CSV table of C-alpha atoms and ligand atoms in Angstrom, one decimal:
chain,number,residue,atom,x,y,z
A,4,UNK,CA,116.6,-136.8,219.6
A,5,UNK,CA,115.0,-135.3,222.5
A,6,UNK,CA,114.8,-131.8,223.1
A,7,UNK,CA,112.9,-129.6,226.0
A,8,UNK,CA,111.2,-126.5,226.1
A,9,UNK,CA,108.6,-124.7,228.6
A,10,UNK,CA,105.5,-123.9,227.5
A,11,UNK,CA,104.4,-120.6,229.5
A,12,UNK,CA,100.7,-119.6,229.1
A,13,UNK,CA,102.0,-116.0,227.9
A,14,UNK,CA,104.1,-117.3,225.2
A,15,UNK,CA,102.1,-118.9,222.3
A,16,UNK,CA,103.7,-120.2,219.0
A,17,UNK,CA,101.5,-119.8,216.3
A,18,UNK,CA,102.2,-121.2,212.8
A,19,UNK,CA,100.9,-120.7,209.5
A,20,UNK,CA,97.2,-122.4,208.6
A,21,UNK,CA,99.2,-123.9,205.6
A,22,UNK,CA,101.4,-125.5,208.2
A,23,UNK,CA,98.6,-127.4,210.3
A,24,UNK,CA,97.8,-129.9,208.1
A,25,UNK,CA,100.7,-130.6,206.4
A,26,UNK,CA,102.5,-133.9,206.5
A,27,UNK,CA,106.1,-132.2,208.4
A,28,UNK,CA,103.6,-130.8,211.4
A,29,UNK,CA,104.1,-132.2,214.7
A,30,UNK,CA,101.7,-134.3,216.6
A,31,UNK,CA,100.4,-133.0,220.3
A,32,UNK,CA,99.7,-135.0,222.9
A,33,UNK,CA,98.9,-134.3,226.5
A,34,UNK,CA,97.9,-135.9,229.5
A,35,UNK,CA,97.1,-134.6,233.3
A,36,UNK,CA,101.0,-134.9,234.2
A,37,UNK,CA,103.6,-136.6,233.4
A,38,UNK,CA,101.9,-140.2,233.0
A,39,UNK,CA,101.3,-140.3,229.1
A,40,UNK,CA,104.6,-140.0,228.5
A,41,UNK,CA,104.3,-144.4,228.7
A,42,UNK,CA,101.9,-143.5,225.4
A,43,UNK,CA,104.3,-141.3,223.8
A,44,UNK,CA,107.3,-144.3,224.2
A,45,UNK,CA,104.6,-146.5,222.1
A,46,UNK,CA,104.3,-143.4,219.7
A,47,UNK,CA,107.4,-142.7,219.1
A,48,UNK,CA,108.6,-146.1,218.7
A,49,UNK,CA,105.7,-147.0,216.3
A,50,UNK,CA,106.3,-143.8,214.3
A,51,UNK,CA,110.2,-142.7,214.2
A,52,UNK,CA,109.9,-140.2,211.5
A,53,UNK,CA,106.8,-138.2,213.1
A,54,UNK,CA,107.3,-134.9,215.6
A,55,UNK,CA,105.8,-135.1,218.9
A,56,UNK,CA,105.5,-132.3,221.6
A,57,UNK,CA,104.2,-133.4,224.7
A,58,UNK,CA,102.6,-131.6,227.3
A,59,UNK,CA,101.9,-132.6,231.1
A,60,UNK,CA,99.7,-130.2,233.2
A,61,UNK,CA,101.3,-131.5,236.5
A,62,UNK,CA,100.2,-127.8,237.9
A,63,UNK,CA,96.4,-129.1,237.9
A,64,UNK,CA,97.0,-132.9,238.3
A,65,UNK,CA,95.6,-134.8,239.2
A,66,UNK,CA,92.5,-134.9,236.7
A,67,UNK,CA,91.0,-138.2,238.4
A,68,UNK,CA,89.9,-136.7,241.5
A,69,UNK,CA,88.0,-133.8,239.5
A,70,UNK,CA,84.6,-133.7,238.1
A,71,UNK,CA,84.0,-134.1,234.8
A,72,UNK,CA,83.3,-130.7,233.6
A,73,UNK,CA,86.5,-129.3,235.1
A,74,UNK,CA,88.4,-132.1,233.4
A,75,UNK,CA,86.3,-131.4,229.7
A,76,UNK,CA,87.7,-127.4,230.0
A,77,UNK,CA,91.2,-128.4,231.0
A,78,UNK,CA,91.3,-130.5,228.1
A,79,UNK,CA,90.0,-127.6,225.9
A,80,UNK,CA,92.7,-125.1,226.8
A,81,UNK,CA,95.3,-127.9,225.9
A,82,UNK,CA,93.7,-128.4,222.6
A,83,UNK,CA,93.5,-124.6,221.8
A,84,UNK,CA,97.5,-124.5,222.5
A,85,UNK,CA,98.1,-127.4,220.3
A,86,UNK,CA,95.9,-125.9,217.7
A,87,UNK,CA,97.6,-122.5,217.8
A,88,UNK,CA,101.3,-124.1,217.5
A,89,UNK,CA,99.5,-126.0,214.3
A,90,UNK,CA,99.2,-129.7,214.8
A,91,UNK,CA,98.3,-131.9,212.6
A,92,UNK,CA,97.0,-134.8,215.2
A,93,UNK,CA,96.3,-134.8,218.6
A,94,UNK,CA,96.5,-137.7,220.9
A,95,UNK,CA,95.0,-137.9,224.6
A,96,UNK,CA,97.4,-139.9,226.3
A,97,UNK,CA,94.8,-139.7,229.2
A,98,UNK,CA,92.5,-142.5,230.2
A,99,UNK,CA,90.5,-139.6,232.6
A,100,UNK,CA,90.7,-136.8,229.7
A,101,UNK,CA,89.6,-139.3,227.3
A,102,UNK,CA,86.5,-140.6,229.0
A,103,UNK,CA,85.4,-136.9,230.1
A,104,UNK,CA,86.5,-134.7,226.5
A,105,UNK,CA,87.2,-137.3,223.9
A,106,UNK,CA,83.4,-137.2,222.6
A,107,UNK,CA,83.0,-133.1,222.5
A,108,UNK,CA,86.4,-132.1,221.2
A,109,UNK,CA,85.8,-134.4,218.0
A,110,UNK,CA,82.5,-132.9,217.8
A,111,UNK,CA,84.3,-129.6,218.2
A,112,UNK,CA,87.3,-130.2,216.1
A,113,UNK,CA,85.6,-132.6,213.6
A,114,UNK,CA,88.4,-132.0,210.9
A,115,UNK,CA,91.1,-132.9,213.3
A,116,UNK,CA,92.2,-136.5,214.2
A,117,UNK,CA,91.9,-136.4,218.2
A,118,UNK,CA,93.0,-140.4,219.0
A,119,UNK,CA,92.4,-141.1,222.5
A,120,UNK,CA,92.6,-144.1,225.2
A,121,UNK,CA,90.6,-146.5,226.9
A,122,UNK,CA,91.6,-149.1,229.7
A,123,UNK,CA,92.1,-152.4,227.8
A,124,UNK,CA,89.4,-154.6,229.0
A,125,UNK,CA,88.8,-156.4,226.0
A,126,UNK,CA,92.0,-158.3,225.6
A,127,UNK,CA,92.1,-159.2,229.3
A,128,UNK,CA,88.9,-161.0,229.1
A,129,UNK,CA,90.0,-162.7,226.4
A,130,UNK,CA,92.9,-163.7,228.2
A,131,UNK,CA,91.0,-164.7,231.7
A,132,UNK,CA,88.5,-166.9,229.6
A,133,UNK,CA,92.0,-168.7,228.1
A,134,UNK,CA,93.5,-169.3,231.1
A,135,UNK,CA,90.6,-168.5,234.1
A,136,UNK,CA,90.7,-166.1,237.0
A,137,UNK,CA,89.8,-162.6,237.3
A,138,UNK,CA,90.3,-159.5,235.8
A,139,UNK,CA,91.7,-156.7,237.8
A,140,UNK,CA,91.3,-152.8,236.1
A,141,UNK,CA,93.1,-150.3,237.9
A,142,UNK,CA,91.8,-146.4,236.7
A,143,UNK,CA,91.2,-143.1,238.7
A,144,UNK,CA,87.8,-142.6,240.3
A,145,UNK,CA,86.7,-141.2,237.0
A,146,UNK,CA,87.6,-143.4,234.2
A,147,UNK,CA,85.8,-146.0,236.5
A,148,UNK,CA,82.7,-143.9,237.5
A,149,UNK,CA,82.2,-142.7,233.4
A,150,UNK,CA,79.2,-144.3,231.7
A,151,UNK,CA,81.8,-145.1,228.9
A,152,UNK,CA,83.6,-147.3,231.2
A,153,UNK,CA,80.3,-149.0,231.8
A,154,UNK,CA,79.3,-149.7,228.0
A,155,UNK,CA,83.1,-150.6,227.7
A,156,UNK,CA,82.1,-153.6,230.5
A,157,UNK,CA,78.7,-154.1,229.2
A,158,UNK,CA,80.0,-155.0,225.5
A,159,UNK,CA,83.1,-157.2,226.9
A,160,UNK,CA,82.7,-158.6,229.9
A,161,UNK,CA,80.7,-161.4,229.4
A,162,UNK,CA,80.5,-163.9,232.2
A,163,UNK,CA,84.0,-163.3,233.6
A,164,UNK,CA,84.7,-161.4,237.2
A,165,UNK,CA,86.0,-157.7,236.7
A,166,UNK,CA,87.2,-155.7,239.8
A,167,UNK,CA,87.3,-151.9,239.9
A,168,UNK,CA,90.4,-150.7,241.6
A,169,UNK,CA,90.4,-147.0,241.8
A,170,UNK,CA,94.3,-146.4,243.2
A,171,UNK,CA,94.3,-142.7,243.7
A,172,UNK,CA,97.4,-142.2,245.4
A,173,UNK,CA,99.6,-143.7,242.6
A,174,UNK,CA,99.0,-141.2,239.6
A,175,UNK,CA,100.6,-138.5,243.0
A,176,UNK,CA,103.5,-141.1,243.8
A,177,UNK,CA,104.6,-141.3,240.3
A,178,UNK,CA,104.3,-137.3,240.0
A,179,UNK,CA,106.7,-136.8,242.5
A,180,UNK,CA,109.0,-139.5,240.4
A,181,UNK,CA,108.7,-142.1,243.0
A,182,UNK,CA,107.9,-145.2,240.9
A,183,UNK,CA,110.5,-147.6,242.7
A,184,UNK,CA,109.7,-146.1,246.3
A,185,UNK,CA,109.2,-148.7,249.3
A,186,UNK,CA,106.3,-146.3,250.1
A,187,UNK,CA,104.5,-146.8,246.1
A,188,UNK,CA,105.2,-150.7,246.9
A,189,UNK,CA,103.4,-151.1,249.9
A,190,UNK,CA,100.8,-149.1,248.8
A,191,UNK,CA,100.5,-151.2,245.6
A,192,UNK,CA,101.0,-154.4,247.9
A,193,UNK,CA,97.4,-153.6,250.0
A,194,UNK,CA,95.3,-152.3,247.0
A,195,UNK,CA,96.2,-155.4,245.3
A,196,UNK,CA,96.0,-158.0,248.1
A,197,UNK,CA,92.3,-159.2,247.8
A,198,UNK,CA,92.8,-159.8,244.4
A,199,UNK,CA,96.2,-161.9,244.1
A,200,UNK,CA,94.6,-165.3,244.7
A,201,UNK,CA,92.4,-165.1,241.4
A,202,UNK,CA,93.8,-162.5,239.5
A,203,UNK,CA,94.6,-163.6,235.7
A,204,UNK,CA,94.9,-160.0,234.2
A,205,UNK,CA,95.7,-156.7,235.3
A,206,UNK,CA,94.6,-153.6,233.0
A,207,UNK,CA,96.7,-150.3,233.7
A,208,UNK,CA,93.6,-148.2,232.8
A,209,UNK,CA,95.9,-145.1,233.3
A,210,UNK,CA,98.8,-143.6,231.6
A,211,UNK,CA,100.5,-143.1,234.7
A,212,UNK,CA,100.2,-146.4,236.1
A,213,UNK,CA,103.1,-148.3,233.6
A,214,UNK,CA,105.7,-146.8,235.1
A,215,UNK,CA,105.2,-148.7,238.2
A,216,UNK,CA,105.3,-152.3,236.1
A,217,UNK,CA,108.3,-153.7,237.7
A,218,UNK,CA,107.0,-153.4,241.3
A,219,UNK,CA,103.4,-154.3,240.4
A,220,UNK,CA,105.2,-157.3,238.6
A,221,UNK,CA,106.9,-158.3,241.8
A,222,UNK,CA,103.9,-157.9,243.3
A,223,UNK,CA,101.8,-160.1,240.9
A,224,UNK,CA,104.3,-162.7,239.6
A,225,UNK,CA,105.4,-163.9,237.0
A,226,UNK,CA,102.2,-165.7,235.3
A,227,UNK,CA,99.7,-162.4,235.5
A,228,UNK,CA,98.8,-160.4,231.8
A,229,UNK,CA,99.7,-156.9,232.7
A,230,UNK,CA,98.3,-154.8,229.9
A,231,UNK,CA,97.7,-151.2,229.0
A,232,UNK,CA,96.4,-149.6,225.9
A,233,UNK,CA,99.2,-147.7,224.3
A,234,UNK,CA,99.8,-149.9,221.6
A,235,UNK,CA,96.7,-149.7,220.3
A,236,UNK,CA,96.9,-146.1,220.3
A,237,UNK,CA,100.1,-145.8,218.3
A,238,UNK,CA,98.4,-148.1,215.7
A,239,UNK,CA,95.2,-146.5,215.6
A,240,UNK,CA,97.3,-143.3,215.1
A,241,UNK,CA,99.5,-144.5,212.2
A,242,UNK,CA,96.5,-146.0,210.6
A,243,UNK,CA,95.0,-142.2,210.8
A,244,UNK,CA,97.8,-140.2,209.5
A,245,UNK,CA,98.3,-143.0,206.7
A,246,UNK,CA,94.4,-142.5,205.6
A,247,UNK,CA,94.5,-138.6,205.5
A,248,UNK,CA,97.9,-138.3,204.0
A,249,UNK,CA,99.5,-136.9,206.6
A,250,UNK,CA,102.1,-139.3,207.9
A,251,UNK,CA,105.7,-137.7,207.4
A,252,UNK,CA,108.1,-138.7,205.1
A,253,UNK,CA,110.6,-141.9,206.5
A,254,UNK,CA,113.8,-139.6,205.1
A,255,UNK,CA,112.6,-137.4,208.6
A,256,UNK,CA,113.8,-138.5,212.0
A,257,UNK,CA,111.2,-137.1,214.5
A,258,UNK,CA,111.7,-134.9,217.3
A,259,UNK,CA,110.5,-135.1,220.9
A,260,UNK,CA,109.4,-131.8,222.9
A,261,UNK,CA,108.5,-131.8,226.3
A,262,UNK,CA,106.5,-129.3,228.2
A,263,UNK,CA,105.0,-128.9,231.2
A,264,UNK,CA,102.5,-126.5,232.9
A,265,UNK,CA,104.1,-127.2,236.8
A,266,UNK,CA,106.8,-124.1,237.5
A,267,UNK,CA,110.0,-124.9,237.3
A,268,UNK,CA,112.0,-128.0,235.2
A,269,UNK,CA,111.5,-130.6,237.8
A,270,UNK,CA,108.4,-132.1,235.8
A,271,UNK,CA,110.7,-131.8,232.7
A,272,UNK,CA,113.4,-133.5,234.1
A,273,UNK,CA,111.1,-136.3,235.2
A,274,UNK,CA,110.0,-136.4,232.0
A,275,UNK,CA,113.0,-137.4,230.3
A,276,UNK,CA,113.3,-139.2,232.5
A,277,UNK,CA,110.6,-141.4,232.2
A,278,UNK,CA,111.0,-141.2,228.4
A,279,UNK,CA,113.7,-143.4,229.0
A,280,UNK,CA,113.1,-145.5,231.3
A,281,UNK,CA,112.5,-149.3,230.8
A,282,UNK,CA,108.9,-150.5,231.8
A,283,UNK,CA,109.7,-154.3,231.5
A,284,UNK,CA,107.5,-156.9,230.3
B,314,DGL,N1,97.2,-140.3,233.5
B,314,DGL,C1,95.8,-140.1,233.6
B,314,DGL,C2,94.9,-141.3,233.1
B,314,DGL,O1,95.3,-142.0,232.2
B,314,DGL,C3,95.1,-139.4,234.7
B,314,DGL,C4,95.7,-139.4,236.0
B,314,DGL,C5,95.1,-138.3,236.9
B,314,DGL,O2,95.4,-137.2,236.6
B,314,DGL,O3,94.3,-138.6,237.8
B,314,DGL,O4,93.8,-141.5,233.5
């Protein structure tokens, strides 16, 4: 079921402490907008019987063009709300947040599971050393700029070619719900163009990016791995709740809340919207 709500900065729910970490409390997850919703799909379909609420701060997106620091305390506020409606879990279904916050909310919250996301390099070089070819990672500015993106090369890349592809203007395109445009495809078209001859992999290296998986797949072809990391995020999170007890009970069939920090419902109708839509293979 899929039910919405705003979430006004004036209007806080609280719960009971007894209520944060019990196995019936929801699960947050936020990103910079409406892009982590592609996570949540992998979430909820992993994990049927958990609660999600989902919030998109489309009023400050996008978080890739910002520096760090700005990024770290956006993420902070988010956590506090989450933390004040008692969570059990939080998941940063943010490539950007997760490079520039991931590390100091854990050390902040160290009692909390705080799961987030990293572009999937790893089994895209596997795949280019099977088959040949290049691999292409598309990210914002940040996630590629981040010193963890760099250890993330240094320990995988091995001998095979990565390109950077910062693609700004997408994360904007799908904000304003135009994942099918002609305008996102021929934006897609030229970013990708020096790369088409040799490219064996594509990594979505942000949450946003999936939605636009059946243009970039008429871009690429047929043969081309397009990969993100959200499945490995919904596994990593089951494998978490399982360990600390906290996974709810398979006679519960989750909910899905959506909030957003933009004025207005258009971000929540996108939402649903993009809740349910198909991404393809
Ligand atoms: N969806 C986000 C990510 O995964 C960030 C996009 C942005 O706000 O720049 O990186």
């Amino acid at each position: 079921m899929t039910a919405t709500f705003s979430w006004p900065s004036h209007s806080l729910v609280s719960s009971s402490s007894s209520a944060a970490h019990s196995q019936l409390a929801h699960i947050g997850v936020f990103d910079s907008g409406v892009g982590g919703i592609s996570v949540l799909k992998q979430l909820v379909a992993h994990l049927p019987h958990e609660n999600f609420d989902f919030f998109g701060d489309s009023a400050n997106a996008p978080y890739g063009t910002r520096p760090p620091e700005q990024v770290l305390h956006l993420s902070e506020v988010i956590v506090r709300h989450f933390l004040d409606m008692g969570v059990k879990a939080i998941v940063i279904a943010c490539n950007t947040a997760t490079s520039a916050a991931a590390h100091d909310l854990r050390a902040q919250y160290p009692d909390l599971p705080i799961l987030g996301i990293e572009p999937a390099v790893k089994p895209a070089v596997e795949h280019a050393r099977r088959v040949g070819g290049d691999v292409v990672v598309m990210a914002t500015q940040l996630t590629l700029a981040e010193t963890k993106f760099a250890r993330l090369l240094e320990r995988v890349q091995g001998s095979v070619p990565v390109h950077k592809v910062p693609a700004p203007q997408l994360v904007e395109l799908v904000e304003a719900g135009k994942m099918d445009a002609p305008e996102t495809e021929r934006y897609l078209r030229s970013l990708l163009a020096p790369y088409l001859a040799s490219m064996s992999s594509l990594v979505l290296g942000c949450t946003h990016y999936p939605f636009v998986k059946p243009v970039l797949r008429r871009i690429v072809g047929p043969s081309v791995q397009i990969i993100d990391g959200s499945d490995g995020v919904a596994r990593e999170l089951d494998r978490q709740l399982q360990a600390r007890h906290l996974a709810a009970p398979a006679t519960q069939t989750g909910v899905v809340r959506f909030a957003n920090s933009a004025p207005g419902d258009t971000q929540i109708k996108l939402s649903d919207r993009l809740f349910h839509m198909d991404l393809g293979r």
